[in-house]
């Protein structure tokens, strides 16, 4: 007898948690479909997996954080391309995205995946969240600026933490010392 599929919750519950109702629900469906679900012919899998939407989401995140840093940073940060780049890199760490995906959105309850992926790792969580953000960016059409602001709010804490450090640190090496996740 075949092994039962991993149980998943309704996408409409996730839309409520996100605070966003998709006009094209197929985008969210794709964002929640892991490649293993397609390989194992999962009956709830979309025809394409989340990877292409994760690419779009990564770009949307980069833009949203860069915009936030530019609009909210001190002149010292805003006029230094290096500091803007480093701030963006520090605000968008996979471990932070994974933590948000797991602790705030509980994406493991929605991700359509094959039975070989019972346990989710940091990369899978962060890719799934990026795919969802990519789906939102593509779905919102002319309201894109409003939705990018929504993405900014997801990462507000990380960006603010960077800006506070930038104001306090004089030594560039100390400012850009990589902080461990956790």
GROMACS .gro file of N, CA, C and O in nm, residues 54-136:
model
  332
   54UNK      N    1   1.083   3.172  -0.637
   54UNK     CA    2   1.182   3.208  -0.535
   54UNK      C    3   1.284   3.306  -0.594
   54UNK      O    4   1.328   3.400  -0.527
   55UNK      N    5   1.317   3.288  -0.721
   55UNK     CA    6   1.407   3.382  -0.789
   55UNK      C    7   1.345   3.521  -0.795
   55UNK      O    8   1.410   3.621  -0.762
   56UNK      N    9   1.218   3.528  -0.832
   56UNK     CA   10   1.147   3.657  -0.837
   56UNK      C   11   1.138   3.717  -0.697
   56UNK      O   12   1.161   3.837  -0.676
   57UNK      N   13   1.107   3.634  -0.598
   57UNK     CA   14   1.095   3.682  -0.461
   57UNK      C   15   1.225   3.734  -0.406
   57UNK      O   16   1.228   3.834  -0.333
   58UNK      N   17   1.335   3.668  -0.439
   58UNK     CA   18   1.467   3.715  -0.395
   58UNK      C   19   1.493   3.855  -0.451
   58UNK      O   20   1.542   3.943  -0.379
   59UNK      N   21   1.458   3.877  -0.576
   59UNK     CA   22   1.477   4.010  -0.638
   59UNK      C   23   1.385   4.113  -0.573
   59UNK      O   24   1.427   4.227  -0.548
   60UNK      N   25   1.261   4.076  -0.546
   60UNK     CA   26   1.167   4.168  -0.481
   60UNK      C   27   1.216   4.204  -0.341
   60UNK      O   28   1.208   4.320  -0.300
   61UNK      N   29   1.268   4.105  -0.269
   61UNK     CA   30   1.323   4.131  -0.135
   61UNK      C   31   1.442   4.226  -0.142
   61UNK      O   32   1.452   4.319  -0.063
   62UNK      N   33   1.531   4.201  -0.236
   62UNK     CA   34   1.648   4.287  -0.251
   62UNK      C   35   1.606   4.431  -0.277
   62UNK      O   36   1.660   4.525  -0.218
   63UNK      N   37   1.511   4.448  -0.367
   63UNK     CA   38   1.463   4.582  -0.398
   63UNK      C   39   1.398   4.646  -0.276
   63UNK      O   40   1.425   4.762  -0.244
   64UNK      N   41   1.311   4.572  -0.208
   64UNK     CA   42   1.238   4.628  -0.094
   64UNK      C   43   1.334   4.671   0.018
   64UNK      O   44   1.319   4.778   0.076
   65UNK      N   45   1.435   4.589   0.046
   65UNK     CA   46   1.530   4.623   0.151
   65UNK      C   47   1.620   4.738   0.107
   65UNK      O   48   1.646   4.830   0.186
   66UNK      N   49   1.666   4.736  -0.017
   66UNK     CA   50   1.749   4.847  -0.066
   66UNK      C   51   1.671   4.978  -0.059
   66UNK      O   52   1.723   5.081  -0.016
   67UNK      N   53   1.545   4.974  -0.097
   67UNK     CA   54   1.460   5.093  -0.091
   67UNK      C   55   1.444   5.140   0.053
   67UNK      O   56   1.455   5.259   0.083
   68UNK      N   57   1.419   5.047   0.143
   68UNK     CA   58   1.403   5.082   0.284
   68UNK      C   59   1.530   5.147   0.339
   68UNK      O   60   1.524   5.250   0.405
   69UNK      N   61   1.644   5.087   0.312
   69UNK     CA   62   1.771   5.142   0.360
   69UNK      C   63   1.795   5.280   0.302
   69UNK      O   64   1.839   5.372   0.372
   70UNK      N   65   1.767   5.297   0.173
   70UNK     CA   66   1.788   5.426   0.108
   70UNK      C   67   1.698   5.534   0.168
   70UNK      O   68   1.741   5.646   0.193
   71UNK      N   69   1.572   5.501   0.191
   71UNK     CA   70   1.476   5.599   0.242
   71UNK      C   71   1.490   5.626   0.391
   71UNK      O   72   1.452   5.733   0.438
   72UNK      N   73   1.544   5.530   0.466
   72UNK     CA   74   1.548   5.544   0.612
   72UNK      C   75   1.689   5.555   0.670
   72UNK      O   76   1.703   5.577   0.790
   73UNK      N   77   1.790   5.536   0.589
   73UNK     CA   78   1.927   5.540   0.638
   73UNK      C   79   1.980   5.681   0.652
   73UNK      O   80   1.929   5.775   0.592
   74UNK      N   81   2.084   5.694   0.732
   74UNK     CA   82   2.150   5.824   0.747
   74UNK      C   83   2.226   5.855   0.619
   74UNK      O   84   2.247   5.768   0.534
   75UNK      N   85   2.269   5.980   0.604
   75UNK     CA   86   2.346   6.018   0.485
   75UNK      C   87   2.470   5.932   0.470
   75UNK      O   88   2.511   5.899   0.359
   76UNK      N   89   2.530   5.894   0.583
   76UNK     CA   90   2.649   5.810   0.582
   76UNK      C   91   2.621   5.676   0.513
   76UNK      O   92   2.705   5.625   0.438
   77UNK      N   93   2.504   5.620   0.536
   77UNK     CA   94   2.467   5.492   0.474
   77UNK      C   95   2.422   5.514   0.330
   77UNK      O   96   2.464   5.445   0.237
   78UNK      N   97   2.335   5.611   0.310
   78UNK     CA   98   2.273   5.634   0.178
   78UNK      C   99   2.376   5.670   0.071
   78UNK      O  100   2.360   5.634  -0.045
   79UNK      N  101   2.482   5.741   0.108
   79UNK     CA  102   2.580   5.784   0.009
   79UNK      C  103   2.693   5.684  -0.011
   79UNK      O  104   2.782   5.708  -0.091
   80UNK      N  105   2.690   5.573   0.058
   80UNK     CA  106   2.796   5.473   0.047
   80UNK      C  107   2.738   5.344  -0.012
   80UNK      O  108   2.667   5.269   0.055
   81UNK      N  109   2.769   5.321  -0.138
   81UNK     CA  110   2.718   5.203  -0.209
   81UNK      C  111   2.755   5.074  -0.136
   81UNK      O  112   2.676   4.980  -0.128
   82UNK      N  113   2.874   5.068  -0.079
   82UNK     CA  114   2.919   4.950  -0.005
   82UNK      C  115   2.830   4.925   0.116
   82UNK      O  116   2.788   4.812   0.142
   83UNK      N  117   2.799   5.030   0.190
   83UNK     CA  118   2.714   5.015   0.309
   83UNK      C  119   2.572   4.974   0.271
   83UNK      O  120   2.510   4.893   0.340
   84UNK      N  121   2.521   5.028   0.162
   84UNK     CA  122   2.387   4.987   0.116
   84UNK      C  123   2.387   4.839   0.079
   84UNK      O  124   2.295   4.765   0.116
   85UNK      N  125   2.489   4.796   0.007
   85UNK     CA  126   2.498   4.655  -0.033
   85UNK      C  127   2.508   4.564   0.089
   85UNK      O  128   2.436   4.464   0.100
   86UNK      N  129   2.597   4.599   0.180
   86UNK     CA  130   2.614   4.517   0.300
   86UNK      C  131   2.488   4.516   0.386
   86UNK      O  132   2.452   4.413   0.443
   87UNK      N  133   2.423   4.629   0.396
   87UNK     CA  134   2.298   4.635   0.472
   87UNK      C  135   2.193   4.544   0.414
   87UNK      O  136   2.122   4.474   0.485
   88UNK      N  137   2.185   4.544   0.282
   88UNK     CA  138   2.088   4.456   0.215
   88UNK      C  139   2.122   4.310   0.241
   88UNK      O  140   2.036   4.228   0.273
   89UNK      N  141   2.251   4.276   0.231
   89UNK     CA  142   2.294   4.138   0.255
   89UNK      C  143   2.264   4.093   0.398
   89UNK      O  144   2.222   3.981   0.421
   90UNK      N  145   2.285   4.182   0.494
   90UNK     CA  146   2.264   4.146   0.634
   90UNK      C  147   2.116   4.139   0.669
   90UNK      O  148   2.078   4.065   0.759
   91UNK      N  149   2.033   4.216   0.602
   91UNK     CA  150   1.890   4.215   0.632
   91UNK      C  151   1.819   4.095   0.572
   91UNK      O  152   1.712   4.058   0.617
   92UNK      N  153   1.879   4.033   0.471
   92UNK     CA  154   1.814   3.921   0.404
   92UNK      C  155   1.898   3.795   0.420
   92UNK      O  156   1.951   3.740   0.326
   93UNK      N  157   1.909   3.746   0.541
   93UNK     CA  158   1.981   3.621   0.566
   93UNK      C  159   1.882   3.505   0.557
   93UNK      O  160   1.769   3.516   0.605
   94UNK      N  161   1.926   3.397   0.497
   94UNK     CA  162   1.838   3.280   0.485
   94UNK      C  163   1.788   3.232   0.620
   94UNK      O  164   1.673   3.190   0.632
   95UNK      N  165   1.873   3.240   0.722
   95UNK     CA  166   1.829   3.191   0.854
   95UNK      C  167   1.716   3.276   0.908
   95UNK      O  168   1.623   3.224   0.971
   96UNK      N  169   1.719   3.407   0.882
   96UNK     CA  170   1.610   3.494   0.928
   96UNK      C  171   1.482   3.467   0.850
   96UNK      O  172   1.372   3.466   0.906
   97UNK      N  173   1.495   3.447   0.719
   97UNK     CA  174   1.378   3.415   0.637
   97UNK      C  175   1.318   3.282   0.681
   97UNK      O  176   1.196   3.267   0.692
   98UNK      N  177   1.405   3.184   0.707
   98UNK     CA  178   1.358   3.052   0.749
   98UNK      C  179   1.286   3.060   0.884
   98UNK      O  180   1.181   2.998   0.903
   99UNK      N  181   1.341   3.138   0.974
   99UNK     CA  182   1.279   3.154   1.106
   99UNK      C  183   1.140   3.217   1.091
   99UNK      O  184   1.043   3.173   1.153
  100UNK      N  185   1.130   3.319   1.009
  100UNK     CA  186   1.002   3.384   0.985
  100UNK      C  187   0.903   3.286   0.919
  100UNK      O  188   0.787   3.279   0.959
  101UNK      N  189   0.951   3.210   0.822
  101UNK     CA  190   0.867   3.114   0.752
  101UNK      C  191   0.814   3.007   0.846
  101UNK      O  192   0.699   2.964   0.836
  102UNK      N  193   0.898   2.964   0.939
  102UNK     CA  194   0.859   2.858   1.032
  102UNK      C  195   0.779   2.911   1.151
  102UNK      O  196   0.669   2.862   1.180
  103UNK      N  197   0.832   3.013   1.218
  103UNK     CA  198   0.771   3.058   1.343
  103UNK      C  199   0.648   3.147   1.325
  103UNK      O  200   0.557   3.143   1.407
  104UNK      N  201   0.647   3.228   1.221
  104UNK     CA  202   0.535   3.320   1.202
  104UNK      C  203   0.429   3.266   1.106
  104UNK      O  204   0.310   3.288   1.125
  105UNK      N  205   0.474   3.198   1.000
  105UNK     CA  206   0.379   3.152   0.898
  105UNK      C  207   0.354   3.001   0.902
  105UNK      O  208   0.259   2.954   0.842
  106UNK      N  209   0.440   2.926   0.969
  106UNK     CA  210   0.426   2.780   0.979
  106UNK      C  211   0.411   2.717   0.840
  106UNK      O  212   0.318   2.639   0.815
  107UNK      N  213   0.504   2.750   0.751
  107UNK     CA  214   0.493   2.705   0.612
  107UNK      C  215   0.498   2.554   0.597
  107UNK      O  216   0.450   2.500   0.498
  108UNK      N  217   0.553   2.485   0.697
  108UNK     CA  218   0.554   2.339   0.689
  108UNK      C  219   0.413   2.281   0.682
  108UNK      O  220   0.393   2.170   0.633
  109UNK      N  221   0.315   2.358   0.726
  109UNK     CA  222   0.176   2.312   0.724
  109UNK      C  223   0.110   2.331   0.587
  109UNK      O  224  -0.001   2.282   0.566
  110UNK      N  225   0.177   2.403   0.497
  110UNK     CA  226   0.118   2.434   0.366
  110UNK      C  227   0.200   2.382   0.248
  110UNK      O  228   0.148   2.370   0.138
  111UNK      N  229   0.327   2.354   0.271
  111UNK     CA  230   0.417   2.315   0.163
  111UNK      C  231   0.380   2.178   0.108
  111UNK      O  232   0.375   2.079   0.181
  112UNK      N  233   0.355   2.173  -0.022
  112UNK     CA  234   0.323   2.048  -0.090
  112UNK      C  235   0.457   1.986  -0.129
  112UNK      O  236   0.533   2.042  -0.208
  113UNK      N  237   0.485   1.870  -0.070
  113UNK     CA  238   0.615   1.808  -0.092
  113UNK      C  239   0.601   1.657  -0.095
  113UNK      O  240   0.502   1.601  -0.047
  114UNK      N  241   0.702   1.594  -0.151
  114UNK     CA  242   0.703   1.449  -0.155
  114UNK      C  243   0.730   1.390  -0.018
  114UNK      O  244   0.776   1.459   0.074
  115UNK      N  245   0.703   1.263  -0.005
  115UNK     CA  246   0.722   1.196   0.124
  115UNK      C  247   0.867   1.190   0.169
  115UNK      O  248   0.895   1.168   0.286
  116UNK      N  249   0.960   1.210   0.077
  116UNK     CA  250   1.101   1.211   0.112
  116UNK      C  251   1.143   1.339   0.183
  116UNK      O  252   1.257   1.349   0.228
  117UNK      N  253   1.054   1.435   0.195
  117UNK     CA  254   1.086   1.563   0.260
  117UNK      C  255   0.996   1.585   0.381
  117UNK      O  256   0.925   1.685   0.392
  118UNK      N  257   1.000   1.491   0.473
  118UNK     CA  258   0.922   1.504   0.596
  118UNK      C  259   0.971   1.622   0.679
  118UNK      O  260   0.893   1.700   0.732
  119UNK      N  261   1.103   1.632   0.694
  119UNK     CA  262   1.163   1.738   0.774
  119UNK      C  263   1.212   1.849   0.682
  119UNK      O  264   1.276   1.823   0.581
  120UNK      N  265   1.183   1.972   0.720
  120UNK     CA  266   1.224   2.086   0.639
  120UNK      C  267   1.350   2.148   0.696
  120UNK      O  268   1.369   2.153   0.817
  121UNK      N  269   1.435   2.199   0.607
  121UNK     CA  270   1.558   2.264   0.652
  121UNK      C  271   1.549   2.415   0.624
  121UNK      O  272   1.453   2.464   0.566
  122UNK      N  273   1.653   2.485   0.666
  122UNK     CA  274   1.657   2.631   0.653
  122UNK      C  275   1.641   2.676   0.508
  122UNK      O  276   1.566   2.769   0.479
  123UNK      N  277   1.709   2.609   0.417
  123UNK     CA  278   1.703   2.648   0.276
  123UNK      C  279   1.562   2.631   0.221
  123UNK      O  280   1.512   2.718   0.149
  124UNK      N  281   1.498   2.523   0.255
  124UNK     CA  282   1.363   2.498   0.205
  124UNK      C  283   1.264   2.601   0.259
  124UNK      O  284   1.180   2.654   0.184
  125UNK      N  285   1.275   2.633   0.386
  125UNK     CA  286   1.188   2.737   0.444
  125UNK      C  287   1.210   2.872   0.375
  125UNK      O  288   1.117   2.941   0.338
  126UNK      N  289   1.338   2.912   0.362
  126UNK     CA  290   1.366   3.044   0.304
  126UNK      C  291   1.327   3.048   0.157
  126UNK      O  292   1.272   3.148   0.110
  127UNK      N  293   1.351   2.940   0.083
  127UNK     CA  294   1.309   2.936  -0.059
  127UNK      C  295   1.158   2.948  -0.072
  127UNK      O  296   1.108   3.018  -0.161
  128UNK      N  297   1.086   2.880   0.014
  128UNK     CA  298   0.940   2.884   0.009
  128UNK      C  299   0.889   3.024   0.039
  128UNK      O  300   0.799   3.075  -0.029
  129UNK      N  301   0.946   3.090   0.141
  129UNK     CA  302   0.904   3.226   0.172
  129UNK      C  303   0.937   3.320   0.056
  129UNK      O  304   0.855   3.404   0.018
  130UNK      N  305   1.056   3.307  -0.002
  130UNK     CA  306   1.091   3.389  -0.118
  130UNK      C  307   0.994   3.364  -0.234
  130UNK      O  308   0.956   3.457  -0.304
  131UNK      N  309   0.955   3.239  -0.254
  131UNK     CA  310   0.860   3.207  -0.361
  131UNK      C  311   0.725   3.273  -0.335
  131UNK      O  312   0.661   3.326  -0.428
  132UNK      N  313   0.682   3.273  -0.211
  132UNK     CA  314   0.555   3.339  -0.177
  132UNK      C  315   0.564   3.489  -0.201
  132UNK      O  316   0.473   3.549  -0.259
  133UNK      N  317   0.675   3.549  -0.161
  133UNK     CA  318   0.693   3.693  -0.185
  133UNK      C  319   0.702   3.723  -0.334
  133UNK      O  320   0.651   3.825  -0.381
  134UNK      N  321   0.763   3.634  -0.410
  134UNK     CA  322   0.766   3.649  -0.556
  134UNK      C  323   0.627   3.638  -0.615
  134UNK      O  324   0.590   3.713  -0.706
  135UNK      N  325   0.548   3.546  -0.563
  135UNK     CA  326   0.410   3.530  -0.610
  135UNK      C  327   0.329   3.656  -0.580
  135UNK      O  328   0.250   3.701  -0.664
  136UNK      N  329   0.348   3.713  -0.462
  136UNK     CA  330   0.278   3.837  -0.427
  136UNK      C  331   0.321   3.949  -0.522
  136UNK      O  332   0.237   4.023  -0.575
   0.00000   0.00000   0.00000
